[in-house]
Tab-separated table of C-alpha atoms and ligand atoms in Angstrom:
chain	number	residue	atom	x	y	z
A	1	MET	CA	-56.417	31.464	7.951
A	2	LYS	CA	-54.090	34.210	7.081
A	3	ASN	CA	-51.699	33.189	9.663
A	4	ILE	CA	-51.634	29.480	8.540
A	5	GLN	CA	-50.308	30.769	5.045
A	6	LYS	CA	-47.765	33.287	6.283
A	7	LYS	CA	-46.160	30.626	8.699
A	8	PRO	CA	-43.882	28.943	6.176
A	9	ILE	CA	-42.846	32.228	4.656
A	10	ILE	CA	-41.845	33.158	8.369
A	11	ILE	CA	-40.141	29.776	8.771
A	12	ALA	CA	-38.322	30.056	5.638
A	13	VAL	CA	-37.019	33.586	6.352
A	14	PHE	CA	-35.949	32.562	9.912
A	15	THR	CA	-34.251	29.539	8.341
A	16	ILE	CA	-32.300	31.700	5.845
A	17	ILE	CA	-31.125	34.198	8.731
A	18	ILE	CA	-30.070	31.207	10.879
A	19	LEU	CA	-27.979	29.771	7.669
A	20	CYS	CA	-26.384	33.115	7.057
A	21	LEU	CA	-25.650	33.374	11.055
A	22	LEU	CA	-24.186	29.704	10.890
A	23	LEU	CA	-22.218	30.684	7.630
A	24	TYR	CA	-20.773	33.726	9.552
A	25	LEU	CA	-19.992	32.394	12.672
A	26	LYS	CA	-18.069	29.360	10.932
A	27	GLN	CA	-16.082	30.886	8.367
A	28	GLY	CA	-15.277	34.114	10.391
A	29	PHE	CA	-15.241	36.202	7.006
A	30	SER	CA	-17.493	37.262	4.580
A	31	SER	CA	-16.716	39.889	1.457
A	32	GLY	CA	-16.821	43.451	2.946
A	33	GLU	CA	-16.977	42.279	6.652
A	34	LYS	CA	-14.908	44.608	8.818
A	35	VAL	CA	-12.321	42.684	10.828
A	36	GLY	CA	-9.720	44.146	13.358
A	37	ASN	CA	-8.898	47.629	11.894
A	38	GLY	CA	-9.256	46.391	8.332
A	39	GLN	CA	-11.811	45.057	5.629
A	40	THR	CA	-11.987	41.763	4.204
A	41	ILE	CA	-11.941	41.837	0.515
A	42	THR	CA	-12.977	38.738	-1.470
A	43	LYS	CA	-12.351	38.351	-5.056
A	44	THR	CA	-14.398	35.355	-6.702
A	45	GLY	CA	-14.225	33.555	-10.013
A	46	PHE	CA	-14.769	30.502	-11.926
A	47	ALA	CA	-11.869	28.431	-12.901
A	48	LEU	CA	-10.397	24.984	-12.642
A	49	ASP	CA	-13.955	23.577	-12.870
A	50	THR	CA	-15.331	25.207	-9.773
A	51	VAL	CA	-15.801	28.715	-7.924
A	52	VAL	CA	-12.604	29.918	-6.627
A	53	SER	CA	-12.442	32.662	-4.117
A	54	VAL	CA	-9.340	34.554	-2.446
A	55	THR	CA	-9.684	36.707	0.577
A	56	VAL	CA	-7.486	39.485	2.003
A	57	TYR	CA	-7.609	41.845	4.746
A	58	ASP	CA	-6.301	44.841	3.560
A	59	LYS	CA	-7.523	47.210	0.781
A	60	LYS	CA	-3.892	47.523	-0.635
A	61	ASP	CA	-3.783	44.103	-1.279
A	62	GLU	CA	-6.905	44.010	-3.416
A	63	ALA	CA	-5.255	44.137	-6.632
A	64	ALA	CA	-2.930	41.306	-5.935
A	65	ALA	CA	-6.245	39.100	-4.818
A	66	ALA	CA	-7.910	39.916	-8.205
A	67	GLU	CA	-4.525	38.741	-9.911
A	68	ALA	CA	-4.789	35.641	-7.974
A	69	ILE	CA	-8.031	34.929	-9.315
A	70	ALA	CA	-6.587	35.417	-12.950
A	71	LEU	CA	-3.635	33.294	-12.242
A	72	CYS	CA	-6.243	30.206	-11.293
A	73	SER	CA	-7.345	30.494	-15.064
A	74	ASP	CA	-3.620	30.471	-16.308
A	75	PHE	CA	-3.116	27.369	-14.431
A	76	GLU	CA	-5.941	25.720	-16.729
A	77	ASP	CA	-3.474	25.907	-19.350
A	78	ILE	CA	-1.391	23.474	-17.837
A	79	PHE	CA	-3.448	21.287	-15.649
A	80	SER	CA	-6.894	21.179	-17.263
A	81	ARG	CA	-7.483	17.658	-18.815
A	82	THR	CA	-10.456	18.939	-20.883
A	83	LYS	CA	-9.174	22.245	-22.246
A	84	GLU	CA	-7.970	21.415	-25.799
A	85	GLY	CA	-4.150	22.464	-26.068
A	86	SER	CA	-3.465	22.620	-22.286
A	87	MET	CA	-0.212	20.880	-21.243
A	88	LEU	CA	-1.953	17.999	-19.774
A	89	TRP	CA	-4.252	17.627	-22.866
A	90	GLU	CA	-0.989	17.657	-24.952
A	91	PHE	CA	0.445	15.066	-22.727
A	92	ASN	CA	-2.789	12.934	-22.973
A	93	ASN	CA	-2.506	12.906	-26.648
A	94	GLY	CA	0.959	11.814	-26.957
A	95	ALA	CA	3.042	14.869	-26.341
A	96	GLU	CA	6.482	14.169	-24.505
A	97	LEU	CA	6.826	16.383	-21.475
A	98	PRO	CA	10.075	17.898	-20.201
A	99	SER	CA	10.845	16.673	-16.755
A	100	SER	CA	11.639	20.114	-15.612
A	101	SER	CA	8.233	21.582	-16.225
A	102	GLU	CA	5.497	22.373	-13.566
A	103	LEU	CA	3.026	19.688	-15.178
A	104	ALA	CA	5.895	17.062	-14.675
A	105	SER	CA	6.673	17.998	-11.060
A	106	VAL	CA	2.995	17.423	-10.119
A	107	ILE	CA	3.052	14.221	-11.740
A	108	SER	CA	6.238	13.548	-9.770
A	109	SER	CA	4.506	14.315	-6.562
A	110	ALA	CA	1.214	12.015	-7.598
A	111	ARG	CA	3.701	9.308	-7.983
A	112	TYR	CA	4.819	9.761	-4.539
A	113	TYR	CA	1.450	9.444	-3.012
A	114	SER	CA	0.921	6.515	-5.467
A	115	GLY	CA	3.921	4.720	-4.146
A	116	ILE	CA	2.854	5.335	-0.405
A	117	SER	CA	-0.345	3.801	-0.933
A	118	SER	CA	0.570	0.830	-2.910
A	119	GLY	CA	-1.397	2.581	-5.857
A	120	ALA	CA	-4.467	3.513	-4.174
A	121	PHE	CA	-3.787	7.199	-5.424
A	122	SER	CA	-3.527	6.726	-9.402
A	123	ILE	CA	-3.473	9.545	-11.669
A	124	THR	CA	-3.568	7.477	-14.798
A	125	MET	CA	-7.405	6.701	-14.327
A	126	GLY	CA	-8.424	9.444	-16.524
A	127	GLY	CA	-9.793	6.708	-19.244
A	128	VAL	CA	-11.974	5.227	-16.468
A	129	SER	CA	-13.252	8.424	-14.853
A	130	SER	CA	-14.183	9.770	-18.206
A	131	LEU	CA	-16.482	6.993	-18.577
A	132	TYR	CA	-18.611	8.589	-15.729
A	133	ASP	CA	-21.015	11.360	-16.017
A	134	PHE	CA	-21.269	12.974	-12.883
A	135	THR	CA	-22.302	16.830	-13.742
A	136	GLY	CA	-24.485	16.137	-16.890
A	137	GLU	CA	-27.753	14.351	-17.637
A	138	ASN	CA	-26.331	10.720	-18.297
A	139	ASN	CA	-26.365	9.341	-14.650
A	140	ILE	CA	-25.942	5.621	-15.731
A	141	PRO	CA	-23.130	3.586	-14.581
A	142	PRO	CA	-20.622	2.797	-17.521
A	143	ASP	CA	-20.820	-0.843	-19.164
A	144	ALA	CA	-18.524	-2.815	-17.074
A	145	SER	CA	-16.479	-4.175	-20.116
A	146	LEU	CA	-15.541	-0.521	-20.842
A	147	VAL	CA	-14.325	0.065	-17.238
A	148	THR	CA	-12.014	-3.284	-17.543
A	149	LYS	CA	-10.869	-2.089	-20.999
A	150	ALA	CA	-9.990	1.166	-19.713
A	151	LEU	CA	-8.402	-0.046	-16.609
A	152	GLU	CA	-5.759	-2.063	-18.748
A	153	HIS	CA	-4.602	1.593	-19.755
A	154	SER	CA	-4.106	2.768	-16.144
A	155	GLY	CA	-1.293	2.394	-13.774
A	156	ASP	CA	2.040	4.266	-13.003
A	157	ASP	CA	3.995	1.959	-14.963
A	158	LYS	CA	2.112	3.859	-18.057
A	159	ILE	CA	4.241	6.774	-17.506
A	160	ILE	CA	7.412	6.413	-19.261
A	161	ILE	CA	10.336	8.120	-17.881
A	162	SER	CA	13.434	8.120	-20.462
A	163	GLY	CA	16.177	10.814	-19.875
A	164	ASP	CA	14.578	14.384	-19.469
A	165	THR	CA	11.017	13.535	-20.553
A	166	LEU	CA	7.984	11.785	-19.439
A	167	LYS	CA	5.357	10.163	-21.693
A	168	LEU	CA	2.237	7.991	-21.698
A	169	ALA	CA	2.692	4.508	-22.883
A	170	ASP	CA	-0.061	4.630	-25.480
A	171	PHE	CA	-3.056	6.711	-26.454
A	172	GLU	CA	-5.670	5.015	-24.437
A	173	THR	CA	-3.683	6.086	-21.235
A	174	LYS	CA	-4.919	9.309	-19.845
A	175	ALA	CA	-3.470	11.325	-16.634
A	176	ASP	CA	-6.079	13.000	-14.544
A	177	LEU	CA	-4.776	15.316	-11.879
A	178	GLY	CA	-8.260	16.188	-10.425
A	179	ALA	CA	-7.116	14.753	-6.942
A	180	ILE	CA	-3.934	16.835	-6.723
A	181	ALA	CA	-3.873	19.902	-8.876
A	182	LYS	CA	-6.111	22.240	-7.032
A	183	GLY	CA	-3.845	21.820	-3.811
A	184	TYR	CA	-0.765	22.413	-5.794
A	185	ILE	CA	-2.167	25.569	-7.332
A	186	ALA	CA	-3.405	26.920	-3.663
A	187	ASP	CA	0.271	26.650	-2.403
A	188	ARG	CA	1.576	28.577	-5.915
A	189	ILE	CA	-1.235	31.218	-5.216
A	190	LYS	CA	-0.299	31.636	-1.600
A	191	GLU	CA	3.536	32.075	-2.667
A	192	TYR	CA	2.300	34.850	-5.407
A	193	LEU	CA	0.344	36.406	-2.718
A	194	GLU	CA	3.217	36.386	-0.268
A	195	SER	CA	5.448	37.756	-2.800
A	196	LYS	CA	2.909	40.613	-3.182
A	197	GLY	CA	3.489	41.404	0.491
A	198	VAL	CA	0.274	39.977	1.380
A	199	LYS	CA	0.467	38.600	5.179
A	200	ARG	CA	-3.011	37.078	5.506
A	201	GLY	CA	-5.598	35.494	3.468
A	202	ILE	CA	-7.622	32.736	2.489
A	203	ILE	CA	-7.351	30.962	-0.827
A	204	ASP	CA	-10.658	28.727	-1.509
A	205	LEU	CA	-10.484	26.753	-4.731
A	206	GLY	CA	-13.825	24.971	-4.551
A	207	GLY	CA	-13.327	23.914	-1.010
A	208	ASN	CA	-9.927	23.277	-1.037
A	209	ILE	CA	-8.893	25.798	1.279
A	210	LEU	CA	-5.376	27.304	2.381
A	211	CYS	CA	-5.383	30.117	4.998
A	212	PHE	CA	-2.258	31.706	6.213
A	213	GLY	CA	-1.148	34.520	8.785
A	214	GLY	CA	-4.300	34.523	10.671
A	215	LYS	CA	-6.831	37.286	11.267
A	216	PRO	CA	-5.898	40.609	11.623
A	217	ASP	CA	-6.783	40.805	15.204
A	218	GLY	CA	-4.219	38.152	15.824
A	219	SER	CA	-7.096	35.227	16.197
A	220	ASN	CA	-7.139	31.976	14.145
A	221	TYR	CA	-9.457	31.417	10.967
A	222	ASN	CA	-12.442	28.877	11.856
A	223	ILE	CA	-12.527	26.576	8.969
A	224	GLY	CA	-15.808	24.396	8.671
A	225	ILE	CA	-16.035	21.104	7.727
A	226	GLN	CA	-19.016	20.603	5.690
A	227	TYR	CA	-21.620	18.159	6.615
A	228	PRO	CA	-21.008	15.401	3.950
A	229	LEU	CA	-24.354	15.814	2.259
A	230	LYS	CA	-24.970	16.980	-1.267
A	231	ASN	CA	-25.361	20.817	-1.480
A	232	SER	CA	-25.056	21.034	2.239
A	233	ARG	CA	-24.262	24.576	3.694
A	234	GLU	CA	-24.147	23.211	7.236
A	235	TYR	CA	-20.682	21.907	9.136
A	236	LEU	CA	-20.248	19.012	10.884
A	237	CYS	CA	-17.416	20.799	13.090
A	238	ALA	CA	-14.766	23.361	12.452
A	239	ILE	CA	-11.306	23.609	13.245
A	240	SER	CA	-9.225	26.581	14.293
A	241	VAL	CA	-6.010	27.219	12.397
A	242	ASN	CA	-3.580	30.293	11.780
A	243	THR	CA	-1.940	28.967	8.626
A	244	ALA	CA	-2.889	25.525	7.310
A	245	SER	CA	-4.650	23.835	4.459
A	246	VAL	CA	-7.965	22.217	4.914
A	247	VAL	CA	-9.236	19.636	2.205
A	248	THR	CA	-12.102	17.375	2.208
A	249	SER	CA	-12.570	14.456	-0.354
A	250	GLY	CA	-16.145	13.154	-0.200
A	251	VAL	CA	-18.737	11.190	-1.836
A	252	TYR	CA	-21.516	14.006	-2.076
A	253	GLU	CA	-20.089	16.499	-4.770
A	254	ARG	CA	-20.080	14.861	-7.730
A	255	SER	CA	-22.112	11.601	-7.599
A	256	PHE	CA	-25.468	10.254	-8.713
A	257	THR	CA	-27.855	7.480	-7.607
A	258	TYR	CA	-28.496	4.648	-9.957
A	259	GLU	CA	-30.709	1.618	-8.979
A	260	GLY	CA	-30.516	2.712	-5.326
A	261	GLU	CA	-26.689	2.557	-5.568
A	262	LEU	CA	-24.584	5.517	-4.973
A	263	TYR	CA	-21.872	6.409	-7.854
A	264	HIS	CA	-19.312	9.013	-6.784
A	265	HIS	CA	-16.066	10.151	-8.143
A	266	ILE	CA	-13.421	8.548	-6.070
A	267	LEU	CA	-12.394	5.513	-7.806
A	268	ASN	CA	-11.006	2.117	-6.757
A	269	PRO	CA	-7.678	1.709	-9.097
A	270	GLU	CA	-7.890	-1.834	-8.659
A	271	THR	CA	-11.734	-2.083	-9.959
A	272	GLY	CA	-12.477	1.318	-11.603
A	273	LEU	CA	-15.698	1.184	-9.501
A	274	PRO	CA	-16.488	4.123	-6.844
A	275	VAL	CA	-14.777	3.299	-3.619
A	276	LYS	CA	-17.312	1.708	-1.170
A	277	ASN	CA	-15.871	1.323	2.382
A	278	GLY	CA	-18.266	3.075	4.568
A	279	LEU	CA	-16.771	6.595	4.421
A	280	VAL	CA	-18.403	9.576	3.377
A	281	SER	CA	-15.706	11.837	3.307
A	282	VAL	CA	-11.996	12.408	4.435
A	283	THR	CA	-10.697	15.794	5.715
A	284	ILE	CA	-6.810	16.415	5.713
A	285	VAL	CA	-4.980	19.507	7.543
A	286	SER	CA	-1.640	19.982	6.463
A	287	ASP	CA	0.721	23.117	5.826
A	288	SER	CA	1.021	21.976	2.115
A	289	SER	CA	-2.278	22.300	-0.012
A	290	GLU	CA	-0.899	19.714	-2.510
A	291	LYS	CA	-0.093	17.294	0.164
A	292	ALA	CA	-3.766	17.727	1.831
A	293	ASP	CA	-5.401	17.212	-1.574
A	294	ALA	CA	-3.623	14.430	-2.398
A	295	LEU	CA	-3.789	12.838	0.877
A	296	SER	CA	-7.761	13.394	1.327
A	297	THR	CA	-8.099	11.178	-1.918
A	298	THR	CA	-5.749	8.937	-0.977
A	299	CYS	CA	-7.008	8.264	2.659
A	300	PHE	CA	-10.583	7.889	1.159
A	301	VAL	CA	-9.455	5.124	-1.032
A	302	LEU	CA	-7.272	3.329	1.569
A	303	GLY	CA	-10.321	3.412	4.099
A	304	LYS	CA	-10.152	4.495	7.907
A	305	GLU	CA	-7.881	1.967	9.206
A	306	LYS	CA	-4.847	2.336	6.749
A	307	GLY	CA	-5.714	5.902	6.266
A	308	LEU	CA	-5.351	6.773	10.149
A	309	GLU	CA	-1.918	4.538	10.244
A	310	LEU	CA	-0.532	6.501	7.143
A	311	VAL	CA	-1.588	9.976	8.581
A	312	ASN	CA	-0.243	9.159	12.059
A	313	SER	CA	3.207	8.402	10.654
A	314	MET	CA	3.438	11.877	9.100
A	315	GLU	CA	4.374	14.951	10.937
A	316	ASP	CA	2.032	17.869	11.085
A	317	THR	CA	-0.664	16.136	9.266
A	318	TYR	CA	-4.026	15.490	10.542
A	319	ALA	CA	-7.235	13.376	9.346
A	320	ALA	CA	-10.773	13.194	10.051
A	321	PHE	CA	-12.655	10.423	8.647
A	322	VAL	CA	-16.456	10.496	8.414
A	323	ASP	CA	-18.320	7.422	7.867
A	324	GLU	CA	-21.787	6.919	6.722
A	325	ASN	CA	-23.353	6.936	10.267
A	326	LEU	CA	-21.707	10.286	10.774
A	327	ASN	CA	-19.202	9.183	13.025
A	328	ILE	CA	-15.969	10.823	12.913
A	329	TYR	CA	-12.667	9.300	13.399
A	330	TYR	CA	-9.750	11.449	14.447
A	331	SER	CA	-6.119	10.953	13.868
A	332	ASP	CA	-3.676	11.919	16.554
A	333	GLY	CA	-3.568	15.875	17.125
A	334	PHE	CA	-6.645	16.642	15.058
A	335	GLU	CA	-9.076	17.178	17.998
A	336	ALA	CA	-6.718	19.528	19.637
A	337	GLN	CA	-7.548	21.881	16.735
A	338	LEU	CA	-11.039	21.655	16.736
A	339	SER	CA	-12.782	25.212	17.127
A	340	LYS	CA	-14.265	25.720	20.539
A	341	ALA	CA	-17.093	27.226	18.787
A	342	SER	CA	-18.125	23.979	16.896
B	1	ADP	P1	-12.418	16.895	-5.544
B	1	ADP	O1	-12.203	17.131	-7.024
B	1	ADP	O2	-14.002	17.357	-5.252
B	1	ADP	O3	-11.396	18.199	-4.775
B	1	ADP	P2	-10.681	14.949	-4.730
B	1	ADP	O4	-9.403	15.620	-4.414
B	1	ADP	O5	-11.014	13.853	-4.082
B	1	ADP	O6	-12.149	15.713	-5.089
B	1	ADP	O7	-10.260	14.234	-6.260
B	1	ADP	C1	-11.356	13.568	-7.011
B	1	ADP	C2	-10.882	13.369	-8.335
B	1	ADP	O8	-9.670	12.636	-8.684
B	1	ADP	C3	-11.819	12.542	-9.179
B	1	ADP	O9	-12.687	13.689	-9.841
B	1	ADP	C4	-10.867	12.204	-10.476
B	1	ADP	O10	-10.752	13.065	-11.205
B	1	ADP	C5	-9.711	11.711	-9.464
B	1	ADP	N1	-9.526	10.564	-8.862
B	1	ADP	C6	-10.606	9.649	-8.729
B	1	ADP	N2	-10.352	8.632	-8.160
B	1	ADP	C7	-8.889	8.741	-7.901
B	1	ADP	C8	-7.892	8.008	-7.534
B	1	ADP	N3	-7.739	6.559	-6.600
B	1	ADP	N4	-6.640	8.626	-7.234
B	1	ADP	C9	-6.393	9.633	-7.813
B	1	ADP	N5	-7.306	10.446	-8.362
B	1	ADP	C10	-8.570	10.129	-8.246
B	2	MG	MG1	-7.788	15.360	-3.471
């Protein structure tokens, strides 16, 4: 009798040990772990609406890692859609934006991804996406008439460029940089760390990963690609990279189910509805984190065929598409980077 009661506890403890071991093997680092002759130091915080962490491998780089976390919060003053008074908030509320500003440069990049995808990537759908409540209690899809109305105020033509300034066409148009800002910020954080002499590290902005310099012992990082299920800590596969950004867009993080239908946060700009094309995630590998971030969303909306075509036309850019049956489709060159340990 006693043994029967203990069994679930033993299984639970065993499962936790296995999960920890898996995490350790896949990520190849953890706070305080010794690597080569040095020690990993991970600084963590909450910014950009997610958990952010920066890992460096040398004690002397600790202050730079801490400063990098602080920088993430500073970037909210530019890119947050919800923080009152942020530059994006001002822009969304009628302010003119100098085209020389950082915000304008990210908007310009976003317009590039919109252009190469015939509008599949669209940052002017803030009015539509704010109709969905993926994080709170109100997990009910919005009224179709509200979606249609909000869609009338989206589209790149709603960003008016005149002379040295940008502004939005009307007060109902809302820009949303949720699919590109984290990547841009990761690139800036890497530049900051390198300017402080940091030679190797991992920047993780809520799963938007940018690693550089390889591990101190000269080996590559193993970056796990998350199993596409809500709150999953398992990995579908892992890739081995020295310096690269790895970004995944998936249906599993911000989503809810209503009357048996999954509603997630990647929206089709033509309908305002969550994209439904059989995909559950798209992972992009690229040197630029901004590119990886924007392309992961772009390719998700484009779907497997068009997305693969786009990525295969780009140099040093790789993609893995995962469908709802967990089949993985790789772009040219992706498989060569799969970690042997995966
Ligand atoms: P995550 O925020 O998990 O990193 P993504 O990079 O895929 O995921 O970005 C999804 C976010 O981008 C959504 O929460 C929304 O703010 C915005 N978004 C949704 N659909 C699109 C789209 N078609 N084009 C550009 N941005 C989008
Ligand atoms: Mg993205």
